[in-house]
Amino acid sequence: MDAAKVAYVIDKADGLLKNAANVLEADILYEGDVSLEGVKYTVKSSFVLLKEAAFEHSLDFYAKESGVDEKTILELAREFTSYGRSVGVDCHGGTMHSTGFYTTYAIMMLGALVGNLNHKGGMSVGGGKFKDFNGSCYNLLAYAGKQKPFGVRIDRARMAYEKSSEYKRKIEQGVNPYPAKDAWFPFSPAIESEVINSSANAYPYKLGVLISWNANFVYGQSGSDHLLPLLKDPAKAIPLFVAIDPFINETSRYADYIVPDSVLYETWGVLAPWAGHLTKTTHVRYPILKSPNATFANGEPISMDSFMIELGKALGLAGFGKNAINGANAKFDFDKPEDFYLRAFENVAMDGANPAPEASDDEIALAGLEEYVPSLQRICTDNWRRVAYVMSRGGRFADKSSAYDGNKMSHAYQKPIAIYNQTLGVAFNSMSGEPYSGVPRYYAPRFYTGNKIDMDSKEFNLLAFSYKSNVLSSYTASVESLRDTRYTTFIDLSTATAKNYGIAHGDRVVVRSSEGKVEGICRIREGLHPRSIGIEHGGGRMGEGGSSVHIDGITKEGRIARRSGVNINKLGLSDASRLNIATLSDFVIGSNVRQAIPVKIEKI
């Protein structure tokens, strides 16, 4: 790429370096010397780097490491490459292990190699969304006096260690800047599992106040037991902890203050689904049940939204109260959640050349929107029926015929696909100084600094993995009606594994890692690798009514149904290579490791 950021490739037809836009077919296997803007470079193509990384190990090696035999690997490769662009791959929570970033990079690279992105039958980045917070009617995110975040984040995300004052000081002193005091994660937007221990370590600093919203560090973080003493003692990590939460959960029980929030059916929201859709889509949410929470003076139930509005007004902060909302032609007051969200709905309804249709009186009645008509008329004026149309359908959805333009996706990903990612390839592990690979590469399970995790232990010779329950979840522990469908969660074994350990369906078992244990009921099912243990996540709650609480002399008894089941995060591992105590995470992006945990199982 030259100074003007024009990409150059080797033209396969004549072997010359040319502007990529003018080349029909590039030599993707080129390695050698090139000259650009008077400078000579020795280069390798991105594909050569990828190929070299893949061929660092034999097929036999990959078969042994993965537990998938060579024959099956070859059959899958032939099948995957037999349908042109009409093939897809996907991955999600299964890659939450210590080298999951590169696992994901490799899986998604398969699609790039067959060119399936943006093509019918291949893969899509999603159909996009309608303009919501910043649209034709209002810019709800811009206001006078708005402050921008600055400085280093507590989780050390979004910033390279090499940009830190610590690194610069070491360079000025003429000493090796590595290792850093602890891990940095420049490619990650946010890492919840780093917040509490980072404050306890005062690296990069100690928090004065933590305000959390529906966060549950203890239940949701694998290997989180070390957080308990940090949360119990304000002097250790969090001097003042304010939790905004509809429940007293495993973490908010240690807060100094709990601000009551509302649940799904009592709150407002605007969101777009993840990439599993091909047409433009935006969902809206509005209260359909009255919150039982206490109210502010204006009659608004206490929730995260209303609390922040009232707090902002009380502190005189910009963006709240009189004339805080910027409309296209006027300013409006921001006193209630509906002042914000109904205007976001209006942006959605009015987006594009053809706004949403108007809802009829019958549609409004059928959707139960009569109570919102006065607010709609007050806030959305002439557009109120179009907003009601969107609300009555739970959002705005483009016609399915708009998904494709011939054999291509209408909403296409416009950026180049990085076979070699330069940003990644020139970055370094902050503690070991090890350069990251700019292409997918095999890494054995490891701690942050590179020491290997023992995956062949004779004692802990099974691997535990989690999967989300299709009924119970961390969000639905308090929904008693779901217990009729699924009372508890289980520890799953294949028939072969259960027989090998003398365990029968329904037996009580204990699963132990080197740092924790869980007990539960064994369920025999097929589809599991014989070396694995599957744990359905969503049970084993000690918060949200699982444990008894005492408030103002009144005891609220815990419910055994909510405590039942298994929490795989009790088995999580720590990373001793890092500062003090940290949970095991992916060594590139810091995602919490909750898969492939070495364990053993015994019948109770």
PDB file of C-alpha atoms in Angstrom, residues 270-439:
ATOM      1  CA  VAL A 270     -34.185  -0.092  20.663  1.00  0.00           C
ATOM      2  CA  LEU A 271     -31.917  -2.721  19.210  1.00  0.00           C
ATOM      3  CA  ALA A 272     -30.934  -4.534  16.051  1.00  0.00           C
ATOM      4  CA  PRO A 273     -30.377  -8.296  15.969  1.00  0.00           C
ATOM      5  CA  TRP A 274     -26.957  -9.764  15.445  1.00  0.00           C
ATOM      6  CA  ALA A 275     -25.905 -10.812  11.959  1.00  0.00           C
ATOM      7  CA  GLY A 276     -28.408 -13.669  11.581  1.00  0.00           C
ATOM      8  CA  HIS A 277     -30.738 -11.692   9.313  1.00  0.00           C
ATOM      9  CA  LEU A 278     -30.531 -10.535   5.702  1.00  0.00           C
ATOM     10  CA  THR A 279     -32.838  -7.527   5.651  1.00  0.00           C
ATOM     11  CA  LYS A 280     -32.821  -4.183   7.421  1.00  0.00           C
ATOM     12  CA  THR A 281     -34.285  -4.773  10.889  1.00  0.00           C
ATOM     13  CA  THR A 282     -34.788  -2.787  14.080  1.00  0.00           C
ATOM     14  CA  HIS A 283     -36.673  -4.023  17.142  1.00  0.00           C
ATOM     15  CA  VAL A 284     -38.362  -1.748  19.657  1.00  0.00           C
ATOM     16  CA  ARG A 285     -39.441  -2.471  23.218  1.00  0.00           C
ATOM     17  CA  TYR A 286     -41.796  -0.557  25.466  1.00  0.00           C
ATOM     18  CA  PRO A 287     -43.428  -1.321  28.830  1.00  0.00           C
ATOM     19  CA  ILE A 288     -46.400  -3.664  28.575  1.00  0.00           C
ATOM     20  CA  LEU A 289     -46.594  -4.204  32.341  1.00  0.00           C
ATOM     21  CA  LYS A 290     -46.538  -1.572  35.052  1.00  0.00           C
ATOM     22  CA  SER A 291     -43.398  -1.767  37.160  1.00  0.00           C
ATOM     23  CA  PRO A 292     -44.011  -2.506  40.865  1.00  0.00           C
ATOM     24  CA  ASN A 293     -41.053  -0.296  41.778  1.00  0.00           C
ATOM     25  CA  ALA A 294     -41.409   2.910  43.762  1.00  0.00           C
ATOM     26  CA  THR A 295     -41.775   6.056  41.677  1.00  0.00           C
ATOM     27  CA  PHE A 296     -40.113   9.438  41.415  1.00  0.00           C
ATOM     28  CA  ALA A 297     -42.066  12.651  41.979  1.00  0.00           C
ATOM     29  CA  ASN A 298     -43.063  12.743  38.306  1.00  0.00           C
ATOM     30  CA  GLY A 299     -44.692   9.313  38.632  1.00  0.00           C
ATOM     31  CA  GLU A 300     -41.976   7.479  36.698  1.00  0.00           C
ATOM     32  CA  PRO A 301     -41.072   4.047  38.174  1.00  0.00           C
ATOM     33  CA  ILE A 302     -37.482   3.744  39.347  1.00  0.00           C
ATOM     34  CA  SER A 303     -35.330   2.011  36.723  1.00  0.00           C
ATOM     35  CA  MET A 304     -31.886   2.454  35.236  1.00  0.00           C
ATOM     36  CA  ASP A 305     -33.236   4.951  32.681  1.00  0.00           C
ATOM     37  CA  SER A 306     -35.299   7.061  35.084  1.00  0.00           C
ATOM     38  CA  PHE A 307     -32.589   6.967  37.763  1.00  0.00           C
ATOM     39  CA  MET A 308     -29.971   8.279  35.346  1.00  0.00           C
ATOM     40  CA  ILE A 309     -32.319  11.021  34.152  1.00  0.00           C
ATOM     41  CA  GLU A 310     -33.122  12.185  37.690  1.00  0.00           C
ATOM     42  CA  LEU A 311     -29.486  11.924  38.757  1.00  0.00           C
ATOM     43  CA  GLY A 312     -28.386  13.909  35.705  1.00  0.00           C
ATOM     44  CA  LYS A 313     -30.905  16.660  36.431  1.00  0.00           C
ATOM     45  CA  ALA A 314     -30.011  16.767  40.137  1.00  0.00           C
ATOM     46  CA  LEU A 315     -26.322  17.180  39.278  1.00  0.00           C
ATOM     47  CA  GLY A 316     -27.019  19.713  36.561  1.00  0.00           C
ATOM     48  CA  LEU A 317     -25.357  17.578  33.916  1.00  0.00           C
ATOM     49  CA  ALA A 318     -25.558  18.388  30.231  1.00  0.00           C
ATOM     50  CA  GLY A 319     -27.943  16.200  28.272  1.00  0.00           C
ATOM     51  CA  PHE A 320     -30.756  16.086  30.841  1.00  0.00           C
ATOM     52  CA  GLY A 321     -33.770  18.242  31.554  1.00  0.00           C
ATOM     53  CA  LYS A 322     -34.735  21.441  29.755  1.00  0.00           C
ATOM     54  CA  ASN A 323     -34.033  21.577  25.982  1.00  0.00           C
ATOM     55  CA  ALA A 324     -31.640  18.600  26.232  1.00  0.00           C
ATOM     56  CA  ILE A 325     -32.843  16.775  23.108  1.00  0.00           C
ATOM     57  CA  ASN A 326     -31.816  18.003  19.667  1.00  0.00           C
ATOM     58  CA  GLY A 327     -34.540  17.792  17.066  1.00  0.00           C
ATOM     59  CA  ALA A 328     -34.132  18.639  13.392  1.00  0.00           C
ATOM     60  CA  ASN A 329     -35.847  21.982  13.902  1.00  0.00           C
ATOM     61  CA  ALA A 330     -36.211  22.458  17.661  1.00  0.00           C
ATOM     62  CA  LYS A 331     -35.046  21.366  21.092  1.00  0.00           C
ATOM     63  CA  PHE A 332     -37.089  19.273  23.536  1.00  0.00           C
ATOM     64  CA  ASP A 333     -37.079  18.484  27.251  1.00  0.00           C
ATOM     65  CA  PHE A 334     -35.682  15.190  28.543  1.00  0.00           C
ATOM     66  CA  ASP A 335     -37.509  14.304  31.760  1.00  0.00           C
ATOM     67  CA  LYS A 336     -38.745  10.746  31.252  1.00  0.00           C
ATOM     68  CA  PRO A 337     -37.562   7.642  29.380  1.00  0.00           C
ATOM     69  CA  GLU A 338     -40.439   8.034  26.899  1.00  0.00           C
ATOM     70  CA  ASP A 339     -39.025  11.447  25.879  1.00  0.00           C
ATOM     71  CA  PHE A 340     -35.981   9.622  24.563  1.00  0.00           C
ATOM     72  CA  TYR A 341     -37.307   6.306  23.328  1.00  0.00           C
ATOM     73  CA  LEU A 342     -40.440   7.468  21.508  1.00  0.00           C
ATOM     74  CA  ARG A 343     -38.235   9.878  19.572  1.00  0.00           C
ATOM     75  CA  ALA A 344     -35.864   7.009  18.725  1.00  0.00           C
ATOM     76  CA  PHE A 345     -38.913   5.057  17.533  1.00  0.00           C
ATOM     77  CA  GLU A 346     -39.862   8.062  15.403  1.00  0.00           C
ATOM     78  CA  ASN A 347     -36.405   8.084  13.791  1.00  0.00           C
ATOM     79  CA  VAL A 348     -36.903   4.401  12.959  1.00  0.00           C
ATOM     80  CA  ALA A 349     -40.388   4.982  11.541  1.00  0.00           C
ATOM     81  CA  MET A 350     -39.294   7.924   9.372  1.00  0.00           C
ATOM     82  CA  ASP A 351     -36.022   6.495   8.089  1.00  0.00           C
ATOM     83  CA  GLY A 352     -35.586   6.245   4.333  1.00  0.00           C
ATOM     84  CA  ALA A 353     -37.467   7.532   1.308  1.00  0.00           C
ATOM     85  CA  ASN A 354     -40.597   5.607   2.302  1.00  0.00           C
ATOM     86  CA  PRO A 355     -41.493   5.955   5.993  1.00  0.00           C
ATOM     87  CA  ALA A 356     -43.443   3.307   7.860  1.00  0.00           C
ATOM     88  CA  PRO A 357     -47.214   3.291   7.175  1.00  0.00           C
ATOM     89  CA  GLU A 358     -49.710   4.786   9.613  1.00  0.00           C
ATOM     90  CA  ALA A 359     -51.405   2.522  12.127  1.00  0.00           C
ATOM     91  CA  SER A 360     -55.200   2.386  12.051  1.00  0.00           C
ATOM     92  CA  ASP A 361     -57.357   2.655  15.160  1.00  0.00           C
ATOM     93  CA  ASP A 362     -58.030  -1.095  14.925  1.00  0.00           C
ATOM     94  CA  GLU A 363     -54.308  -1.873  14.838  1.00  0.00           C
ATOM     95  CA  ILE A 364     -53.680   0.392  17.821  1.00  0.00           C
ATOM     96  CA  ALA A 365     -56.448  -1.352  19.770  1.00  0.00           C
ATOM     97  CA  LEU A 366     -55.267  -4.832  18.751  1.00  0.00           C
ATOM     98  CA  ALA A 367     -51.714  -4.053  19.920  1.00  0.00           C
ATOM     99  CA  GLY A 368     -52.954  -2.549  23.200  1.00  0.00           C
ATOM    100  CA  LEU A 369     -51.400   0.835  22.469  1.00  0.00           C
ATOM    101  CA  GLU A 370     -54.296   3.040  23.570  1.00  0.00           C
ATOM    102  CA  GLU A 371     -52.478   4.111  26.747  1.00  0.00           C
ATOM    103  CA  TYR A 372     -49.568   5.388  24.651  1.00  0.00           C
ATOM    104  CA  VAL A 373     -51.658   7.511  22.281  1.00  0.00           C
ATOM    105  CA  PRO A 374     -51.460  10.719  24.408  1.00  0.00           C
ATOM    106  CA  SER A 375     -47.663  10.444  24.693  1.00  0.00           C
ATOM    107  CA  LEU A 376     -47.338   9.588  21.007  1.00  0.00           C
ATOM    108  CA  GLN A 377     -49.403  12.612  20.023  1.00  0.00           C
ATOM    109  CA  ARG A 378     -47.472  14.883  22.378  1.00  0.00           C
ATOM    110  CA  ILE A 379     -44.003  13.747  21.358  1.00  0.00           C
ATOM    111  CA  CYS A 380     -44.314  12.544  17.758  1.00  0.00           C
ATOM    112  CA  THR A 381     -47.071  14.971  16.648  1.00  0.00           C
ATOM    113  CA  ASP A 382     -47.834  14.429  12.931  1.00  0.00           C
ATOM    114  CA  ASN A 383     -45.840  11.192  12.825  1.00  0.00           C
ATOM    115  CA  TRP A 384     -47.511   9.521  15.788  1.00  0.00           C
ATOM    116  CA  ARG A 385     -49.456   6.936  13.789  1.00  0.00           C
ATOM    117  CA  ARG A 386     -46.315   5.855  11.932  1.00  0.00           C
ATOM    118  CA  VAL A 387     -44.575   5.361  15.276  1.00  0.00           C
ATOM    119  CA  ALA A 388     -47.585   3.412  16.525  1.00  0.00           C
ATOM    120  CA  TYR A 389     -47.316   1.193  13.435  1.00  0.00           C
ATOM    121  CA  VAL A 390     -43.706   0.329  14.365  1.00  0.00           C
ATOM    122  CA  MET A 391     -44.625  -0.273  18.006  1.00  0.00           C
ATOM    123  CA  SER A 392     -47.576  -2.490  17.079  1.00  0.00           C
ATOM    124  CA  ARG A 393     -45.235  -4.815  15.215  1.00  0.00           C
ATOM    125  CA  GLY A 394     -42.382  -4.770  17.691  1.00  0.00           C
ATOM    126  CA  GLY A 395     -40.113  -2.979  15.255  1.00  0.00           C
ATOM    127  CA  ARG A 396     -39.595  -2.157  11.615  1.00  0.00           C
ATOM    128  CA  PHE A 397     -38.634  -4.845   9.146  1.00  0.00           C
ATOM    129  CA  ALA A 398     -37.689  -4.439   5.499  1.00  0.00           C
ATOM    130  CA  ASP A 399     -39.413  -6.725   3.006  1.00  0.00           C
ATOM    131  CA  LYS A 400     -37.688 -10.077   2.539  1.00  0.00           C
ATOM    132  CA  SER A 401     -37.378  -9.403  -1.207  1.00  0.00           C
ATOM    133  CA  SER A 402     -34.783  -6.730  -0.362  1.00  0.00           C
ATOM    134  CA  ALA A 403     -32.304  -9.313   0.929  1.00  0.00           C
ATOM    135  CA  TYR A 404     -30.671 -10.068  -2.430  1.00  0.00           C
ATOM    136  CA  ASP A 405     -29.510  -8.269  -5.516  1.00  0.00           C
ATOM    137  CA  GLY A 406     -29.309 -11.191  -7.916  1.00  0.00           C
ATOM    138  CA  ASN A 407     -26.875 -13.662  -6.368  1.00  0.00           C
ATOM    139  CA  LYS A 408     -25.369 -11.095  -4.028  1.00  0.00           C
ATOM    140  CA  MET A 409     -26.438  -9.704  -0.672  1.00  0.00           C
ATOM    141  CA  SER A 410     -28.064  -6.285  -0.927  1.00  0.00           C
ATOM    142  CA  HIS A 411     -26.404  -5.221   2.321  1.00  0.00           C
ATOM    143  CA  ALA A 412     -22.819  -6.157   1.574  1.00  0.00           C
ATOM    144  CA  TYR A 413     -19.694  -5.914   3.713  1.00  0.00           C
ATOM    145  CA  GLN A 414     -17.641  -3.239   1.949  1.00  0.00           C
ATOM    146  CA  LYS A 415     -14.170  -3.597   3.481  1.00  0.00           C
ATOM    147  CA  PRO A 416     -11.433  -5.936   2.219  1.00  0.00           C
ATOM    148  CA  ILE A 417     -11.101  -9.299   3.951  1.00  0.00           C
ATOM    149  CA  ALA A 418      -7.822  -9.484   5.850  1.00  0.00           C
ATOM    150  CA  ILE A 419      -6.076 -12.784   5.092  1.00  0.00           C
ATOM    151  CA  TYR A 420      -3.149 -11.173   6.885  1.00  0.00           C
ATOM    152  CA  ASN A 421      -4.180  -8.548   9.428  1.00  0.00           C
ATOM    153  CA  GLN A 422      -1.479  -5.906   9.657  1.00  0.00           C
ATOM    154  CA  THR A 423      -2.798  -4.353  12.882  1.00  0.00           C
ATOM    155  CA  LEU A 424      -2.669  -7.738  14.581  1.00  0.00           C
ATOM    156  CA  GLY A 425       0.594  -8.796  12.949  1.00  0.00           C
ATOM    157  CA  VAL A 426       2.603  -5.865  14.312  1.00  0.00           C
ATOM    158  CA  ALA A 427       1.219  -6.094  17.868  1.00  0.00           C
ATOM    159  CA  PHE A 428       2.883  -7.751  20.862  1.00  0.00           C
ATOM    160  CA  ASN A 429       1.928  -9.648  23.996  1.00  0.00           C
ATOM    161  CA  SER A 430       2.375  -7.040  26.736  1.00  0.00           C
ATOM    162  CA  MET A 431       4.069  -9.401  29.208  1.00  0.00           C
ATOM    163  CA  SER A 432       6.163 -11.752  27.099  1.00  0.00           C
ATOM    164  CA  GLY A 433       6.884  -9.372  24.232  1.00  0.00           C
ATOM    165  CA  GLU A 434       5.854 -12.184  21.881  1.00  0.00           C
ATOM    166  CA  PRO A 435       4.606 -10.895  18.503  1.00  0.00           C
ATOM    167  CA  TYR A 436       1.079 -11.897  17.575  1.00  0.00           C
ATOM    168  CA  SER A 437       0.483 -13.742  14.333  1.00  0.00           C
ATOM    169  CA  GLY A 438      -1.241 -11.728  11.636  1.00  0.00           C
ATOM    170  CA  VAL A 439      -2.753 -14.910  10.170  1.00  0.00           C
TER     171      VAL A 439
END
